[in-house]
Coordinates of C-alpha atoms in Angstrom, one line a residue:
M350 CA -10.4 358.7 122.6
F351 CA -11.8 360.8 119.8
D352 CA -14.0 363.7 121.0
P353 CA -16.4 365.2 118.5
K354 CA -16.5 368.4 120.5
Q355 CA -13.0 369.2 119.6
I356 CA -13.9 369.9 116.0
T357 CA -17.2 371.7 116.5
D358 CA -15.5 375.0 116.8
P359 CA -14.0 376.1 113.6
K360 CA -11.8 378.7 115.4
T361 CA -9.8 376.0 117.0
L362 CA -8.7 374.4 113.7
T363 CA -5.3 375.3 112.4
P364 CA -5.2 375.8 108.7
Q365 CA -2.7 373.5 106.8
K366 CA -0.5 374.6 103.9
S367 CA -1.3 372.7 100.7
L368 CA 1.5 371.3 98.4
P369 CA 1.6 372.3 94.8
A370 CA -0.2 369.8 92.7
E371 CA 2.9 368.8 90.8
T372 CA 6.4 368.9 92.2
S373 CA 9.3 367.2 90.4
F374 CA 12.6 365.9 92.0
E375 CA 15.6 363.5 91.1
V376 CA 16.2 360.0 92.7
R377 CA 19.8 358.5 92.4
T378 CA 20.6 354.7 92.9
I379 CA 23.9 352.5 93.0
P380 CA 24.6 350.9 89.7
S381 CA 23.7 347.2 89.7
K382 CA 27.2 346.0 88.7
F383 CA 28.5 347.3 92.0
L384 CA 25.9 345.4 94.1
S385 CA 27.7 342.0 93.5
I386 CA 31.0 343.2 94.8
R387 CA 31.7 341.9 98.4
P388 CA 33.5 344.2 100.8
S389 CA 37.3 343.7 100.9
L390 CA 39.1 342.5 104.1
G391 CA 41.4 345.3 103.5
S392 CA 44.9 344.5 105.2
S393 CA 47.4 341.6 104.6
G394 CA 47.4 340.8 108.4
A395 CA 43.8 339.7 108.2
K396 CA 44.7 337.3 105.4
G397 CA 47.5 335.6 107.4
G398 CA 45.1 334.9 110.4
L399 CA 42.7 333.2 108.1
K400 CA 45.3 330.8 106.8
K401 CA 46.4 329.9 110.3
N402 CA 42.9 329.1 111.3
I403 CA 42.5 326.9 108.3
L404 CA 45.7 324.9 109.0
L405 CA 44.8 324.5 112.7
G406 CA 41.4 323.1 111.7
L407 CA 43.0 320.6 109.4
V408 CA 45.4 319.4 112.1
I409 CA 42.6 319.0 114.6
V410 CA 40.6 317.0 112.0
L411 CA 43.6 314.7 111.3
L412 CA 44.3 314.1 115.1
V413 CA 40.7 313.3 115.8
G414 CA 40.5 311.0 112.8
G415 CA 43.7 309.2 113.7
A416 CA 42.6 308.7 117.3
M417 CA 39.3 307.2 116.1
A418 CA 41.2 304.9 113.7
V419 CA 43.5 303.6 116.4
A420 CA 40.5 303.1 118.8
A421 CA 38.7 301.2 116.1
W422 CA 41.8 299.0 115.4
L423 CA 42.2 298.2 119.1
F424 CA 38.5 297.3 119.4
L425 CA 38.6 295.0 116.5
K426 CA 41.7 293.3 117.8
S427 CA 40.2 292.8 121.3
V428 CA 37.1 291.0 119.9
K429 CA 39.0 289.0 117.2
K430 CA 38.7 285.3 117.9
E431 CA 42.1 283.6 118.6
N432 CA 43.2 280.6 116.5
P433 CA 43.3 277.3 118.6
L434 CA 46.7 275.9 119.5
P435 CA 47.8 273.1 117.1
A436 CA 48.2 270.6 119.9
A437 CA 44.9 271.4 121.7
P438 CA 42.2 268.8 121.4
V439 CA 38.9 269.8 119.7
V440 CA 36.2 270.3 122.3
N441 CA 32.6 269.9 121.2
Q442 CA 30.6 272.9 122.3
P443 CA 26.8 273.1 122.9
S444 CA 24.8 274.3 119.9
G445 CA 23.4 277.4 121.7
P446 CA 25.0 280.1 123.8
S447 CA 26.1 278.9 127.3
N448 CA 25.3 282.2 129.2
L449 CA 22.5 284.7 129.5
G450 CA 24.3 287.4 127.5
G451 CA 24.2 285.2 124.4
E452 CA 28.0 285.3 123.9
A453 CA 29.8 282.2 122.5
P454 CA 31.3 280.0 125.2
I455 CA 35.1 280.3 125.9
P456 CA 36.8 277.0 125.0
P457 CA 38.4 275.3 128.1
T458 CA 42.1 275.5 128.5
P459 CA 43.7 272.1 127.9
T460 CA 45.2 270.6 131.0
T461 CA 47.7 267.8 131.6
T462 CA 46.2 265.0 133.7
D463 CA 48.2 262.5 135.9
P464 CA 48.1 258.9 134.8
V465 CA 45.4 256.9 136.5
L466 CA 46.9 254.2 138.7
P467 CA 45.1 250.8 138.9
E468 CA 44.4 250.9 142.6
E469 CA 42.6 247.6 142.7
E470 CA 45.6 245.8 141.3
L471 CA 48.0 247.6 143.6
R472 CA 45.9 246.8 146.7
D473 CA 45.0 243.2 145.8
I474 CA 47.9 241.2 147.3
N475 CA 46.6 238.0 145.7
T476 CA 47.5 239.4 142.2
W477 CA 51.1 240.3 143.2
Q478 CA 54.1 238.4 141.8
T479 CA 56.6 236.5 143.9
Y480 CA 60.4 237.1 143.7
E481 CA 62.6 234.5 145.3
D482 CA 66.4 234.6 145.5
I483 CA 67.7 231.3 146.8
A484 CA 71.3 232.3 146.6
Y485 CA 70.8 235.2 149.1
N486 CA 68.0 233.5 151.0
Y487 CA 65.1 236.0 150.7
S488 CA 61.8 236.5 148.9
F489 CA 59.2 239.2 148.5
R490 CA 56.0 240.0 146.7
Y491 CA 55.4 242.9 144.4
P492 CA 52.6 244.4 142.4
S493 CA 51.7 242.8 139.1
I494 CA 52.1 246.1 137.3
W495 CA 55.8 246.3 138.5
T496 CA 58.7 244.7 136.8
A497 CA 61.8 243.3 138.6
A498 CA 65.2 243.3 136.9
V499 CA 68.7 242.4 138.2
A500 CA 71.0 245.3 137.6
G501 CA 74.5 244.8 136.1
Q502 CA 77.4 245.1 138.4
D503 CA 80.5 247.2 137.6
S504 CA 83.8 247.3 139.4
S505 CA 82.8 250.5 141.3
A506 CA 79.6 248.9 142.8
K507 CA 79.7 248.2 146.5
Y508 CA 76.8 245.8 146.4
N509 CA 76.9 242.1 145.6
K510 CA 73.5 242.2 143.9
Q511 CA 70.9 244.8 143.0
V512 CA 67.3 244.2 142.0
L513 CA 65.4 247.1 140.5
L514 CA 61.6 247.4 140.8
S515 CA 59.4 249.9 139.1
G516 CA 56.0 250.5 137.5
D517 CA 55.3 251.6 133.9
N518 CA 55.6 255.2 135.0
I519 CA 57.3 257.1 137.9
D520 CA 54.0 257.6 139.7
A521 CA 53.4 253.9 140.0
G522 CA 56.3 253.5 142.6
R523 CA 59.9 252.6 142.5
A524 CA 62.2 250.6 144.8
E525 CA 65.6 248.9 144.9
I526 CA 67.0 245.9 146.8
N527 CA 70.7 246.2 147.4
I528 CA 72.7 243.3 149.0
Y529 CA 76.1 244.0 150.5
N530 CA 78.7 241.6 152.0
Y531 CA 79.2 242.0 155.7
N532 CA 82.5 241.1 157.3
E533 CA 81.9 240.4 160.9
E534 CA 85.6 240.1 161.6
D535 CA 86.0 243.9 160.8
L536 CA 82.7 245.1 162.2
E537 CA 81.0 244.2 165.4
N538 CA 77.4 245.0 164.3
I539 CA 75.3 246.6 161.6
L540 CA 75.6 250.0 163.2
G541 CA 79.4 249.8 162.6
W542 CA 78.8 248.9 159.0
L543 CA 76.4 251.7 158.4
S544 CA 78.8 254.2 160.0
S545 CA 81.7 252.9 157.9
N546 CA 79.9 252.7 154.6
F547 CA 77.3 255.5 154.8
G548 CA 78.5 257.7 157.6
L549 CA 75.3 257.1 159.6
S550 CA 75.1 257.1 163.4
E551 CA 72.4 255.7 165.7
V552 CA 71.0 259.2 165.9
D553 CA 70.2 259.2 162.2
L554 CA 68.4 255.8 162.4
E555 CA 65.1 254.5 163.7
A556 CA 64.9 251.0 165.2
Y557 CA 62.9 248.7 163.0
K558 CA 61.9 245.1 162.4
L559 CA 62.1 243.3 159.0
N560 CA 60.6 239.8 159.1
N561 CA 61.2 239.7 162.8
K562 CA 64.8 240.5 162.4
D563 CA 66.5 243.6 163.9
A564 CA 66.7 246.4 161.3
Y565 CA 67.1 250.2 161.0
R566 CA 65.2 252.8 159.0
Y567 CA 66.9 255.8 157.5
D568 CA 65.0 258.7 155.9
D569 CA 67.2 260.9 153.7
I570 CA 67.5 264.6 154.6
A571 CA 65.8 265.8 151.4
G572 CA 62.8 263.6 152.2
N573 CA 62.8 261.9 148.8
T574 CA 63.7 258.3 149.8
Y575 CA 64.0 256.0 152.8
S576 CA 65.8 252.7 153.4
I577 CA 65.4 249.7 155.6
F578 CA 68.7 248.0 156.6
S579 CA 68.9 244.5 158.1
L580 CA 71.7 242.0 158.7
Y581 CA 71.0 238.3 157.9
E582 CA 73.4 235.4 157.2
G583 CA 76.4 237.4 156.5
N584 CA 74.8 240.0 154.2
I585 CA 73.4 243.5 154.7
Y586 CA 70.0 243.9 153.0
Q587 CA 68.9 247.4 152.0
L588 CA 65.3 248.0 150.9
H589 CA 65.3 251.4 149.3
F590 CA 62.0 253.2 148.4
Y591 CA 61.3 256.4 146.5
K592 CA 58.7 258.3 148.4
S593 CA 55.4 259.3 146.7
D594 CA 52.7 261.9 147.2
K595 CA 50.2 259.2 146.4
N596 CA 48.8 257.3 149.4
I597 CA 48.3 254.1 147.4
I598 CA 52.0 253.9 146.6
N599 CA 52.9 254.3 150.3
E600 CA 50.5 251.5 151.1
V601 CA 52.2 249.3 148.5
Y602 CA 55.6 250.0 150.1
N603 CA 54.2 249.0 153.5
Q604 CA 52.8 245.8 152.1
F605 CA 56.1 245.1 150.4
I606 CA 57.9 245.3 153.7
I607 CA 55.3 243.2 155.5
N608 CA 55.6 240.4 152.8
W609 CA 59.4 240.4 152.9
E610 CA 60.8 237.0 154.1
F611 CA 64.2 235.7 154.9
S612 CA 64.6 232.0 154.1
A613 CA 66.9 229.5 155.7
P614 CA 70.0 228.8 153.7
P615 CA 70.0 225.3 151.9
E616 CA 72.4 223.8 154.3
D617 CA 70.1 224.6 157.2
E618 CA 66.9 223.3 155.7
T619 CA 67.2 219.8 156.9
G620 CA 68.9 220.7 160.2
D621 CA 70.2 217.7 162.1
E622 CA 69.3 215.4 159.2
I623 CA 72.3 216.6 157.1
D624 CA 74.7 213.7 156.6
Y625 CA 78.3 214.7 157.1
E626 CA 79.7 211.2 156.7
P627 CA 81.9 210.6 153.7
A628 CA 80.2 209.4 150.6
V629 CA 80.2 205.6 150.2
D630 CA 80.3 203.7 146.9
S631 CA 80.1 200.0 147.9
D632 CA 80.5 198.6 144.4
T633 CA 82.9 201.3 143.2
D634 CA 80.8 201.8 140.0
G635 CA 80.9 205.6 140.2
L636 CA 77.5 205.9 141.9
T637 CA 77.4 206.5 145.7
N638 CA 75.1 204.4 147.7
I639 CA 72.8 207.4 148.0
E640 CA 72.8 207.7 144.2
E641 CA 72.1 204.0 143.9
A642 CA 69.0 204.4 146.0
L643 CA 68.0 207.5 144.0
Y644 CA 68.1 205.8 140.6
G645 CA 67.1 202.2 141.7
T646 CA 70.4 200.5 140.8
N647 CA 72.0 197.7 142.7
P648 CA 74.6 199.1 145.2
E649 CA 76.3 195.6 145.2
N650 CA 76.5 195.3 141.4
P651 CA 78.6 197.8 139.4
D652 CA 76.7 196.9 136.2
T653 CA 73.1 196.6 137.1
D654 CA 71.7 196.1 133.6
G655 CA 74.6 193.7 132.6
D656 CA 75.6 195.6 129.4
T657 CA 79.3 195.7 130.4
Y658 CA 79.1 199.5 131.2
Q659 CA 79.4 200.6 134.9
D660 CA 76.3 202.3 136.3
G661 CA 78.1 205.6 137.1
N662 CA 79.6 205.8 133.6
E663 CA 76.2 205.3 132.0
L664 CA 74.5 207.9 134.1
S665 CA 77.3 210.5 133.5
N666 CA 76.8 210.0 129.7
L667 CA 73.0 210.2 129.8
Y668 CA 72.3 206.5 129.5
N669 CA 69.8 204.6 131.6
P670 CA 71.7 202.3 134.0
L671 CA 68.7 200.0 134.4
I672 CA 68.2 199.2 130.7
A673 CA 70.8 197.5 128.7
G674 CA 71.7 199.0 125.3
S675 CA 71.3 202.6 124.3
A676 CA 68.3 203.6 126.3
K677 CA 68.6 207.3 127.3
I678 CA 68.1 208.5 130.9
Y679 CA 65.8 211.4 129.8
D680 CA 63.4 208.9 128.3
S681 CA 62.8 207.4 131.7
D682 CA 60.9 208.6 134.8
L683 CA 64.2 208.8 136.7
V684 CA 64.8 212.4 135.7
K685 CA 62.8 215.5 134.8
T686 CA 63.6 218.0 132.1
Y687 CA 64.0 221.6 133.1
V688 CA 63.5 224.3 130.4
N689 CA 64.3 227.9 131.0
N690 CA 62.7 229.9 128.1
D691 CA 64.0 233.2 129.3
A692 CA 67.7 232.2 129.5
R693 CA 67.2 229.8 126.6
Y694 CA 68.7 226.5 128.0
N695 CA 67.5 223.1 129.2
L696 CA 68.8 220.2 131.2
V697 CA 67.8 217.1 133.2
Y698 CA 67.8 216.5 136.9
P699 CA 66.7 213.7 139.3
S700 CA 62.9 213.4 139.6
S701 CA 62.9 213.5 143.4
W702 CA 64.8 216.8 143.5
E703 CA 63.1 220.2 143.8
A704 CA 63.7 223.0 141.3
K705 CA 63.7 226.5 142.8
E706 CA 63.8 229.5 140.6
S707 CA 64.8 233.1 141.1
S708 CA 65.9 235.9 138.8
G709 CA 69.0 234.6 137.0
T710 CA 69.4 231.6 139.3
V711 CA 67.9 228.1 139.5
I712 CA 68.7 225.6 142.3
F713 CA 68.1 221.9 142.1
Q714 CA 67.7 220.7 145.7
S715 CA 68.4 217.3 147.1
N716 CA 67.0 215.9 150.4
T717 CA 70.5 215.8 151.9
G718 CA 71.0 219.6 151.7
E719 CA 73.3 219.4 148.7
F720 CA 72.2 221.1 145.5
V721 CA 73.2 222.1 142.0
Q722 CA 72.9 225.8 141.1
I723 CA 72.7 227.4 137.6
S724 CA 73.5 231.1 137.6
I725 CA 73.7 233.7 134.8
E726 CA 75.0 237.1 135.2
P727 CA 76.0 239.9 132.7
N728 CA 79.6 240.3 131.6
S729 CA 79.5 243.9 132.9
D730 CA 83.3 244.4 132.7
D731 CA 83.5 243.0 129.2
Y732 CA 85.9 240.2 129.9
Q733 CA 87.1 238.5 126.8
D734 CA 88.5 235.4 128.5
I735 CA 86.8 233.3 131.2
K736 CA 90.1 232.6 132.9
A737 CA 90.7 236.4 133.3
W738 CA 87.2 236.7 134.8
Y739 CA 87.9 233.8 137.1
K740 CA 91.2 235.3 138.3
N741 CA 90.1 239.0 138.6
Y742 CA 86.4 238.8 139.5
L743 CA 86.5 235.7 141.7
E744 CA 90.0 236.4 142.8
L745 CA 91.0 232.8 142.4
D746 CA 94.1 231.2 140.9
S747 CA 93.3 230.1 137.3
E748 CA 96.4 227.9 136.9
G749 CA 94.8 224.8 138.3
V750 CA 91.5 224.9 136.3
T751 CA 90.7 222.4 133.6
N752 CA 89.4 223.2 130.1
I753 CA 86.1 221.4 129.3
K754 CA 83.3 221.6 126.7
V755 CA 79.8 222.5 127.7
S756 CA 76.9 222.7 125.2
G757 CA 79.3 223.3 122.4
V758 CA 81.3 226.0 124.2
E759 CA 85.0 225.0 124.0
S760 CA 86.3 227.5 126.5
A761 CA 84.5 226.4 129.6
I762 CA 86.6 225.8 132.7
L763 CA 86.3 223.3 135.6
S764 CA 87.6 224.4 139.1
T765 CA 90.3 222.5 140.9
D766 CA 87.8 220.9 143.3
R767 CA 85.8 219.8 140.2
L768 CA 82.6 221.2 141.7
K769 CA 82.3 224.4 139.6
V770 CA 82.0 225.1 135.9
Y771 CA 82.2 228.5 134.3
F772 CA 81.9 229.7 130.7
M773 CA 81.1 232.8 128.6
L774 CA 78.4 232.9 126.0
G775 CA 77.2 236.1 124.3
D776 CA 77.1 238.9 126.9
N777 CA 76.7 236.6 129.9
I778 CA 78.8 234.4 132.2
Y779 CA 77.3 231.1 133.1
S780 CA 78.0 229.2 136.4
I781 CA 77.1 225.6 137.1
I782 CA 78.0 224.7 140.7
Y783 CA 77.6 221.7 142.8
N784 CA 77.3 222.8 146.4
I785 CA 78.1 220.0 148.9
N786 CA 77.7 222.4 151.9
L787 CA 79.9 221.4 154.8
R788 CA 80.7 218.0 153.5
K789 CA 84.2 216.9 152.5
D790 CA 83.0 215.1 149.5
G791 CA 79.7 215.0 147.6
N792 CA 77.1 212.3 147.3
F793 CA 76.1 213.3 143.8
M794 CA 79.2 213.7 141.7
S795 CA 77.8 211.4 138.9
T796 CA 74.5 213.3 139.1
F797 CA 76.4 216.6 138.7
N798 CA 78.2 215.2 135.6
M799 CA 74.8 214.1 134.2
V800 CA 73.5 217.7 134.7
L801 CA 76.6 219.1 133.0
K802 CA 76.3 216.7 130.1
S803 CA 72.6 217.4 129.6
F804 CA 72.9 221.2 129.7
K805 CA 72.0 222.6 126.3
I806 CA 71.7 226.1 125.0
M807 CA 68.6 226.5 122.9
R808 CA 69.6 228.3 119.7
T809 CA 67.5 231.2 118.6
E810 CA 66.2 230.9 115.0

């Protein structure tokens, strides 16, 4: 702090020297042109370090920029919308976003769906079709959506007949009926036949019943199929099924087996009523007494209508033996006309007889157990001559056959017993057979001739 007492005493003041009033001196400065010059780095080593730093900086910039470019490309690729597959169906999407994030919904992946099976039709037995094979004495029922077809038979086939059954796709089920000949002279029972033909023993088989007949079931080792084998009337029947993972198809198989029926052969249908006595023709007009009763002619008069033609001769040539003149038998109620639109043929047969159809075969049954059978089978071995087929396929001597004409076919043949006619037409072989069963002679020879004469192939336009 300033103290005034310190300056009250003049003795304490130190006198100060005074500077001259005017003193001159020189001031020097750096010229302005040198002020703009920056200091030099001096040595060449300092210059090289600068260049390296610059290059390193450029490299780092390039690497960072390249990495950013790659990252941007990957990002764009990951969010880019894929084009739909050409075969994929167009799916209508909702107008707004389907989730809380507001992102567009992802289209569903197309999937392959199994065909939908009509379960009601498969389960409803009342809608099922019936297949009847009179020649081999069996029948069965099968779903309406299945088809049944008789397979062709080649020389290597062991079976006598094969029926193929299938739906419109593999999921709808598949089965086969195979019929084999059984020779009881060579084999004691069905087990011996299965061992001889399939190498199966009783250990491989399960005891079974098919239409109350003894049978065996065999499941193949792979688990893909199973078969039911049964012996009936000299034939082995194999019901072969392809297993399915669908319960409805397995139900169909079970119903198929339940509805299988063996039928009595024609000769057994009338039992003790079958007449084994020789056929009698009292008036020797070509009609047996049984035929006279069938057509209403007089068994004591060979010319019932009095037109000078014998009754049997008139019937065999399709004339009415009850009406004189040119009245045709098919214009009367004595016969019926049978038309097979599938096989494209027609014929006439006695009105009181029963027509029984099965695939490829028709039987016209009398009340005596005798019948006329029409069969058509494919010419699988491509025979060019009916006699060659008769000799090689039926293993019969063709020397004694007679050439006849049937429905315009000149090359038909009549067997030596005059009960069987065979001819070829197109890709098929036709058989017209009169089966007299255990009789030594037939009651309906003139009727058989009438059927042959009336048989006509319907030409396709």
